[in-house]
CSV table of C-alpha atoms and ligand atoms in Angstrom, one decimal:
chain,number,residue,atom,x,y,z
A,1,MET,CA,61.9,108.4,-10.1
A,2,SER,CA,65.0,107.7,-8.0
A,3,LEU,CA,65.8,110.2,-5.3
A,4,SER,CA,69.1,111.3,-7.0
A,5,ARG,CA,67.3,111.7,-10.3
A,6,LEU,CA,64.6,113.8,-8.6
A,7,ALA,CA,67.3,115.9,-6.9
A,8,GLU,CA,69.1,116.5,-10.1
A,9,LYS,CA,65.9,117.4,-12.0
A,10,LEU,CA,64.7,119.9,-9.3
A,11,ILE,CA,68.1,121.6,-8.8
A,12,THR,CA,68.7,121.9,-12.6
A,13,LYS,CA,65.2,123.3,-13.2
A,14,ALA,CA,65.6,125.9,-10.4
A,15,HIS,CA,69.2,126.7,-11.5
A,16,ASP,CA,68.0,127.4,-15.0
A,17,GLY,CA,65.5,130.0,-13.8
A,18,ASN,CA,62.3,128.0,-14.3
A,19,ASP,CA,59.5,128.6,-11.9
A,20,LEU,CA,59.0,125.9,-9.3
A,21,SER,CA,55.6,125.0,-8.1
A,22,ARG,CA,54.8,124.9,-4.4
A,23,LYS,CA,55.0,121.1,-4.5
A,24,GLU,CA,58.4,121.2,-6.2
A,25,ILE,CA,59.8,123.7,-3.6
A,26,VAL,CA,58.6,121.3,-0.8
A,27,GLU,CA,60.4,118.5,-2.6
A,28,LEU,CA,63.5,120.5,-3.0
A,29,LEU,CA,63.6,121.4,0.7
A,30,SER,CA,62.9,117.8,1.8
A,31,LEU,CA,65.8,116.3,-0.1
A,32,PRO,CA,68.1,114.3,2.2
A,33,ALA,CA,71.1,116.2,3.6
A,34,LYS,CA,73.5,114.5,1.2
A,35,TYR,CA,72.0,116.6,-1.7
A,36,SER,CA,72.4,119.9,0.2
A,37,SER,CA,75.9,120.5,-1.3
A,38,ASP,CA,74.5,120.3,-4.9
A,39,LEU,CA,71.7,122.7,-4.0
A,40,PHE,CA,74.2,125.2,-2.4
A,41,ALA,CA,76.5,124.9,-5.4
A,42,ALA,CA,73.7,125.7,-7.8
A,43,ALA,CA,72.6,128.7,-5.7
A,44,ASP,CA,76.3,129.9,-5.5
A,45,LYS,CA,76.5,129.8,-9.2
A,46,VAL,CA,73.3,131.8,-9.7
A,47,ARG,CA,74.5,134.3,-7.1
A,48,LYS,CA,77.8,134.7,-9.0
A,49,GLU,CA,76.0,135.2,-12.4
A,50,GLN,CA,73.3,137.5,-11.0
A,51,VAL,CA,75.0,139.7,-8.4
A,52,GLY,CA,78.7,138.9,-8.7
A,53,ASP,CA,81.4,138.0,-6.2
A,54,GLU,CA,81.2,141.2,-4.2
A,55,ILE,CA,79.8,141.3,-0.7
A,56,PHE,CA,77.8,144.5,0.1
A,57,LEU,CA,77.8,145.9,3.6
A,58,ARG,CA,75.0,147.6,5.5
A,59,GLY,CA,75.7,149.3,8.9
A,60,ILE,CA,73.0,148.7,11.5
A,61,ILE,CA,72.2,151.1,14.3
A,62,GLU,CA,69.7,149.6,16.8
A,63,PHE,CA,68.6,152.9,18.3
A,64,SER,CA,65.8,151.7,20.6
A,65,ASN,CA,65.0,148.4,22.2
A,66,TYR,CA,61.5,149.5,23.4
A,67,CYS,CA,58.7,147.6,21.7
A,68,GLU,CA,55.0,147.9,22.1
A,69,ARG,CA,54.4,144.4,20.7
A,70,ASN,CA,54.5,141.2,22.5
A,71,CYS,CA,55.8,138.6,19.9
A,72,LEU,CA,56.2,135.3,21.6
A,73,TYR,CA,59.6,134.6,20.1
A,74,CYS,CA,61.4,138.0,20.7
A,75,GLY,CA,63.4,139.2,23.7
A,76,LEU,CA,62.3,142.8,23.0
A,77,ARG,CA,58.7,141.9,23.7
A,78,LYS,CA,56.9,144.4,25.9
A,79,SER,CA,56.3,141.8,28.7
A,80,ASN,CA,60.0,141.0,29.1
A,81,SER,CA,60.5,143.1,32.2
A,82,LYS,CA,64.0,141.8,32.7
A,83,LEU,CA,65.3,143.7,29.7
A,84,SER,CA,67.0,147.0,30.4
A,85,ARG,CA,65.5,149.4,27.9
A,86,TYR,CA,67.3,152.3,26.1
A,87,ARG,CA,66.6,154.9,23.5
A,88,MET,CA,69.4,156.7,21.7
A,89,VAL,CA,69.0,160.4,21.4
A,90,GLU,CA,69.1,162.1,18.0
A,91,ASP,CA,72.7,163.4,18.3
A,92,GLU,CA,73.9,159.9,19.4
A,93,ILE,CA,72.3,158.3,16.4
A,94,ILE,CA,73.8,160.9,14.0
A,95,ALA,CA,77.3,160.4,15.7
A,96,THR,CA,76.9,156.6,15.1
A,97,ALA,CA,75.9,157.2,11.5
A,98,GLN,CA,79.1,159.2,11.2
A,99,GLU,CA,81.0,156.1,12.3
A,100,VAL,CA,79.3,154.1,9.6
A,101,LYS,CA,80.4,156.7,7.1
A,102,LYS,CA,84.0,156.6,8.5
A,103,SER,CA,84.1,152.9,7.9
A,104,ARG,CA,83.2,153.5,4.2
A,105,VAL,CA,80.0,151.5,4.6
A,106,PRO,CA,77.7,153.3,2.2
A,107,THR,CA,74.3,152.5,3.8
A,108,VAL,CA,72.8,152.7,7.3
A,109,VAL,CA,69.9,150.6,8.7
A,110,LEU,CA,68.0,152.3,11.4
A,111,GLN,CA,66.4,149.6,13.4
A,112,SER,CA,64.2,149.5,16.6
A,113,GLY,CA,61.3,147.8,18.2
A,114,GLU,CA,57.9,149.2,17.4
A,115,ASP,CA,58.4,152.4,19.4
A,116,SER,CA,56.0,155.2,18.8
A,117,PHE,CA,58.2,157.5,20.9
A,118,TYR,CA,59.9,158.1,17.6
A,119,ASP,CA,56.9,159.7,15.9
A,120,THR,CA,56.7,160.6,12.2
A,121,GLU,CA,58.2,164.0,12.7
A,122,THR,CA,61.2,162.7,14.8
A,123,VAL,CA,62.0,159.9,12.3
A,124,CYS,CA,61.7,162.4,9.4
A,125,ARG,CA,64.1,164.8,11.1
A,126,LEU,CA,66.5,162.0,11.7
A,127,ILE,CA,66.4,161.0,8.1
A,128,GLU,CA,66.9,164.5,6.9
A,129,ARG,CA,69.9,165.0,9.2
A,130,ILE,CA,71.5,161.8,8.2
A,131,CYS,CA,71.1,162.7,4.5
A,132,THR,CA,72.6,166.1,4.8
A,133,GLU,CA,75.3,165.3,7.4
A,134,THR,CA,76.5,162.0,6.0
A,135,ASP,CA,74.8,161.3,2.6
A,136,LEU,CA,74.5,157.7,3.6
A,137,ILE,CA,71.7,155.6,1.9
A,138,ILE,CA,69.0,155.1,4.5
A,139,THR,CA,67.2,151.9,5.3
A,140,LEU,CA,64.5,151.8,7.9
A,141,SER,CA,63.4,148.9,10.0
A,142,LEU,CA,60.9,150.2,12.4
A,143,GLY,CA,58.0,147.7,12.0
A,144,GLU,CA,54.5,148.4,10.8
A,145,ARG,CA,53.6,152.1,10.1
A,146,SER,CA,50.8,153.8,8.2
A,147,TYR,CA,50.9,154.6,4.5
A,148,ASP,CA,51.3,158.3,5.3
A,149,ASP,CA,54.3,157.5,7.5
A,150,PHE,CA,56.0,155.5,4.9
A,151,LYS,CA,55.3,158.3,2.4
A,152,ALA,CA,56.7,160.9,4.7
A,153,PHE,CA,59.8,158.8,5.4
A,154,GLN,CA,60.4,158.5,1.7
A,155,GLN,CA,59.9,162.2,1.1
A,156,ALA,CA,62.4,162.9,3.9
A,157,GLY,CA,65.0,160.8,2.0
A,158,ALA,CA,64.7,157.1,3.1
A,159,ASN,CA,65.3,154.7,0.3
A,160,ARG,CA,64.8,151.2,1.7
A,161,TYR,CA,62.7,149.5,4.3
A,162,LEU,CA,63.0,146.1,6.0
A,163,LEU,CA,59.9,144.4,7.2
A,164,LYS,CA,60.1,140.6,7.5
A,165,HIS,CA,56.8,138.8,7.0
A,166,GLU,CA,58.2,136.3,9.6
A,167,THR,CA,56.1,133.4,8.5
A,168,ALA,CA,53.6,132.7,5.6
A,169,ASP,CA,51.5,130.6,7.9
A,170,LYS,CA,48.7,132.9,9.1
A,171,ASP,CA,47.8,130.7,12.1
A,172,ILE,CA,51.4,130.6,13.3
A,173,TYR,CA,51.7,134.3,12.6
A,174,HIS,CA,48.6,135.2,14.6
A,175,TYR,CA,49.7,132.9,17.5
A,176,LEU,CA,53.2,134.3,17.6
A,177,ARG,CA,52.3,137.9,17.2
A,178,PRO,CA,49.3,138.6,19.4
A,179,GLY,CA,47.2,141.5,18.2
A,180,CYS,CA,48.9,141.6,14.8
A,181,LYS,CA,47.3,140.7,11.5
A,182,TRP,CA,49.1,138.9,8.7
A,183,GLU,CA,47.1,140.9,6.1
A,184,ASP,CA,48.3,144.2,7.7
A,185,ARG,CA,51.9,143.1,7.4
A,186,LEU,CA,51.4,142.2,3.7
A,187,GLN,CA,49.6,145.5,3.1
A,188,CYS,CA,52.5,147.4,4.6
A,189,LEU,CA,54.9,145.5,2.3
A,190,ARG,CA,52.7,146.3,-0.8
A,191,TRP,CA,52.6,149.9,0.2
A,192,LEU,CA,56.4,150.0,0.5
A,193,LYS,CA,56.8,148.5,-3.0
A,194,GLU,CA,54.2,150.8,-4.4
A,195,LEU,CA,56.0,153.8,-3.0
A,196,GLY,CA,59.2,152.7,-4.6
A,197,PHE,CA,61.2,151.6,-1.5
A,198,GLU,CA,63.7,148.9,-2.1
A,199,THR,CA,61.8,146.5,0.1
A,200,GLY,CA,63.1,143.7,2.3
A,201,THR,CA,61.1,140.9,3.7
A,202,GLY,CA,62.0,137.5,5.1
A,203,ASN,CA,61.2,134.8,7.6
A,204,MET,CA,62.5,132.7,10.5
A,205,VAL,CA,63.3,129.1,9.9
A,206,GLY,CA,62.7,126.6,12.7
A,207,LEU,CA,59.6,128.2,14.3
A,208,PRO,CA,57.4,125.9,16.3
A,209,GLY,CA,54.6,124.4,14.1
A,210,GLN,CA,56.3,125.4,10.8
A,211,THR,CA,56.4,122.7,8.1
A,212,LEU,CA,58.1,122.5,4.7
A,213,GLU,CA,54.9,123.8,3.2
A,214,THR,CA,55.2,126.9,5.3
A,215,LEU,CA,58.7,127.4,4.1
A,216,ALA,CA,57.7,126.9,0.5
A,217,ASN,CA,54.9,129.5,1.0
A,218,ASP,CA,57.5,131.9,2.6
A,219,LEU,CA,59.6,131.6,-0.6
A,220,LEU,CA,56.5,132.2,-2.7
A,221,VAL,CA,55.6,135.3,-0.7
A,222,MET,CA,59.1,136.7,-1.3
A,223,LYS,CA,58.7,136.0,-5.0
A,224,LEU,CA,55.2,137.3,-5.4
A,225,LEU,CA,56.0,140.6,-3.6
A,226,ASN,CA,59.0,141.0,-5.8
A,227,ALA,CA,60.9,141.8,-2.6
A,228,ASP,CA,64.3,143.3,-3.2
A,229,MET,CA,66.1,142.0,-0.1
A,230,LEU,CA,65.5,138.8,1.8
A,231,GLY,CA,66.4,138.3,5.5
A,232,ILE,CA,66.3,134.6,6.2
A,233,GLY,CA,67.5,133.5,9.6
A,234,PRO,CA,67.1,130.7,12.2
A,235,PHE,CA,64.7,131.1,15.0
A,236,ILE,CA,66.7,131.0,18.3
A,237,ALA,CA,64.8,130.6,21.5
A,238,HIS,CA,65.1,133.3,24.0
A,239,PRO,CA,65.0,132.2,27.7
A,240,GLY,CA,62.9,135.3,28.7
A,241,THR,CA,60.1,134.5,26.3
A,242,PRO,CA,57.2,132.0,26.2
A,243,LEU,CA,59.2,130.0,23.5
A,244,ALA,CA,62.1,129.4,25.9
A,245,GLY,CA,63.7,126.0,25.6
A,246,ILE,CA,62.5,125.2,22.0
A,247,ASP,CA,65.6,123.8,20.4
A,248,ASN,CA,66.6,124.8,16.9
A,249,ASP,CA,70.1,123.9,15.7
A,250,ASP,CA,69.3,123.0,12.1
A,251,LEU,CA,71.8,125.1,10.2
A,252,ASP,CA,71.4,123.0,7.1
A,253,GLN,CA,67.7,123.8,6.9
A,254,VAL,CA,68.3,127.6,7.0
A,255,LEU,CA,71.0,127.3,4.4
A,256,ARG,CA,68.6,125.3,2.1
A,257,VAL,CA,66.0,128.0,2.4
A,258,ILE,CA,68.6,130.7,1.5
A,259,ALA,CA,69.8,128.6,-1.4
A,260,ALA,CA,66.2,128.1,-2.6
A,261,ALA,CA,65.5,131.9,-2.2
A,262,ARG,CA,68.5,132.7,-4.4
A,263,LEU,CA,67.4,130.2,-7.1
A,264,ILE,CA,63.8,131.4,-7.0
A,265,THR,CA,64.4,135.2,-6.8
A,266,ARG,CA,67.6,135.4,-8.8
A,267,ASN,CA,69.0,138.9,-8.4
A,268,THR,CA,67.8,139.9,-4.9
A,269,ASN,CA,70.1,141.0,-2.1
A,270,ILE,CA,70.3,138.3,0.5
A,271,PRO,CA,72.2,138.9,3.8
A,272,ALA,CA,74.1,136.2,5.7
A,273,THR,CA,72.3,137.1,9.0
A,274,THR,CA,73.9,137.6,12.4
A,275,ALA,CA,71.5,134.9,13.7
A,276,LEU,CA,73.2,132.4,11.4
A,277,ALA,CA,76.6,133.4,12.8
A,278,THR,CA,75.1,132.9,16.3
A,279,LEU,CA,73.8,129.4,15.5
A,280,HIS,CA,77.2,128.3,14.1
A,281,PRO,CA,80.7,129.9,13.9
A,282,GLN,CA,80.8,129.1,10.2
A,283,GLY,CA,77.2,129.9,9.6
A,284,ARG,CA,77.8,133.3,7.9
A,285,LEU,CA,80.5,132.0,5.5
A,286,GLN,CA,78.4,129.0,4.6
A,287,ALA,CA,75.4,131.2,3.8
A,288,LEU,CA,77.7,133.3,1.6
A,289,GLN,CA,78.5,130.1,-0.3
A,290,ALA,CA,74.9,129.1,-0.5
A,291,GLY,CA,73.4,132.2,-2.2
A,292,ALA,CA,73.9,135.1,0.2
A,293,ASN,CA,75.8,138.3,-0.9
A,294,VAL,CA,75.3,140.9,1.9
A,295,VAL,CA,76.6,141.3,5.5
A,296,MET,CA,75.2,143.7,8.0
A,297,PRO,CA,77.8,144.7,10.6
A,298,ASP,CA,76.3,146.1,13.8
A,299,PHE,CA,77.4,149.7,14.6
A,300,THR,CA,75.2,150.1,17.7
A,301,PRO,CA,77.4,151.6,20.5
A,302,ASP,CA,78.8,148.9,22.8
A,303,ILE,CA,76.9,150.4,25.8
A,304,TYR,CA,73.6,149.4,24.1
A,305,LYS,CA,74.6,146.5,21.9
A,306,ASN,CA,74.0,143.7,24.5
A,307,ARG,CA,70.7,145.2,25.4
A,308,TYR,CA,69.3,144.7,21.9
A,309,ASP,CA,68.6,141.2,23.1
A,310,ILE,CA,66.3,139.8,20.4
A,311,TYR,CA,67.7,136.3,20.9
A,312,PRO,CA,70.6,135.1,23.1
A,313,GLY,CA,74.3,134.8,22.2
A,314,ARG,CA,74.4,137.4,19.5
A,315,LYS,CA,77.9,137.5,18.0
A,316,ASP,CA,79.8,140.4,16.7
A,317,VAL,CA,80.3,142.4,19.9
A,318,GLY,CA,83.3,144.7,19.6
A,319,SER,CA,84.0,147.7,17.4
A,320,ALA,CA,82.5,147.7,14.0
A,321,GLN,CA,85.8,148.5,12.3
A,322,ASP,CA,87.4,145.4,14.0
A,323,ILE,CA,84.4,143.4,12.9
A,324,ILE,CA,84.8,144.6,9.3
A,325,ASN,CA,88.5,143.8,9.3
A,326,LYS,CA,87.8,140.3,10.5
A,327,LEU,CA,85.1,139.8,7.9
A,328,GLU,CA,87.4,141.0,5.2
A,329,ILE,CA,89.8,138.2,6.1
A,330,ASP,CA,87.0,135.6,6.2
A,331,PHE,CA,85.7,136.8,2.8
A,332,GLN,CA,89.1,136.4,1.3
A,333,SER,CA,89.3,132.9,2.5
A,334,ILE,CA,86.4,132.0,0.2
A,335,GLY,CA,87.6,134.2,-2.7
A,336,ARG,CA,85.2,137.0,-2.1
A,337,PHE,CA,85.7,140.7,-1.4
A,338,ILE,CA,83.8,143.7,-0.1
A,339,ASN,CA,82.3,146.2,-2.5
A,340,TYR,CA,81.9,149.6,-0.7
A,341,SER,CA,79.1,150.9,-3.0
A,342,ALA,CA,75.5,151.2,-2.2
A,343,GLY,CA,74.6,147.8,-3.6
A,344,TYR,CA,71.1,148.5,-5.1
A,345,ARG,CA,69.3,145.5,-6.4
A,346,GLN,CA,71.0,144.7,-9.6
A,347,THR,CA,68.7,144.3,-12.6
A,348,LYS,CA,71.6,143.1,-14.6
A,349,TYR,CA,75.1,142.2,-13.6
A,350,HIS,CA,77.9,143.9,-15.8
B,1,5AD,N1,65.2,134.3,16.8
B,1,5AD,C1,65.6,134.7,15.6
B,1,5AD,N2,65.1,135.9,15.1
B,1,5AD,C2,64.3,136.6,15.8
B,1,5AD,N3,63.7,137.8,15.6
B,1,5AD,C3,63.0,138.2,16.7
B,1,5AD,N4,63.1,137.2,17.6
B,1,5AD,C4,63.9,136.2,17.1
B,1,5AD,C5,64.4,135.0,17.6
B,1,5AD,N5,64.1,134.5,18.8
B,1,5AD,C6,63.9,138.6,14.3
B,1,5AD,C7,62.5,138.7,13.7
B,1,5AD,C8,62.3,140.1,13.6
B,1,5AD,C9,63.5,140.8,14.0
B,1,5AD,C10,63.3,141.9,14.9
B,1,5AD,O1,64.3,139.8,14.6
B,1,5AD,O2,62.6,138.1,12.4
B,1,5AD,O3,62.0,140.5,12.3
B,2,SF4,FE1,58.8,144.0,18.8
B,2,SF4,FE2,59.7,143.2,16.4
B,2,SF4,FE3,60.4,141.9,18.7
B,2,SF4,FE4,57.9,141.7,17.8
B,2,SF4,S1,59.7,140.9,16.7
B,2,SF4,S2,58.5,142.1,19.9
B,2,SF4,S3,57.6,143.8,16.9
B,2,SF4,S4,60.9,144.0,18.1
């Protein structure tokens, strides 16, 4: 079969909602760059049919950059002694949540490194206060916790949880996350789904050792877990980590994984990640035209923002309201607009 015939066959099959085998996903991702625009157009169409033209916002608060883990790729890793660490106190976090509310963003994402300083009781108190003082929808992104913790967080009022599986290749996972087990990560994700959290997972694209088979497996993990939200972003090397100097500027590859994710998972919420905006000035808008439908503006107070240094060159520094105003103009330029409602996973559009 000619390449253009294969491209058309695969893209049409995925567009129509048929399951793709692992081999077919690999073939889809390995199509030469000249077919990318067809793939993005198909994903954009499915995005429109399934979740509409609206872009949903989530306000992030990165409340602690302490982390007990030592992931080889991440600037927050415990061994990065150059990083100036901070922890926001409860009242500061609540005041920031009020800012999110003031911007009409309906949901807040509380994100941190794996920091047991914020124990079960502290996190629950925070959730309860945000519920009563702001009535924002609460998403947590605190890393791996016990089943009992997840349950307590949910009872306190949290609705959503983000925990990227990072990579479906167990060997790469174990190499990049010393002391962590891939199975434990998956167990956490299954617990979250079982407890009824809207659950987000996702991966990094461009990790050393990763192949197209790995990326196909990433997409199958997302599908098999029935994850509700998918965070797909480029790996960006941080100079203060063991992976310093590993180049990754393949924006097209990240966009292809996003497009494939939209085609395979249909009605999920897929953010155009900040990491994409960091890789390329148009990265975010391109993602929004290749399947993505969510943007997550960063509300972390400016005094801390630069210190949440996961990878270098993070964009979007400045007041959150300024960022949203700029985003609104960008969205209009591609015929899209912000929807200020909670943006639950849509089982059916309209
Ligand atoms: N490049 C891109 N994303 C990264 N993350 C951590 N380090 C990097 C990096 N160097 C992402 C991971 C993790 C979250 C904390 O940030 O996917 O889930
Ligand atoms: Fe910590 Fe997460 Fe960074 Fe790993 S990826 S070092 S767990 S913040």
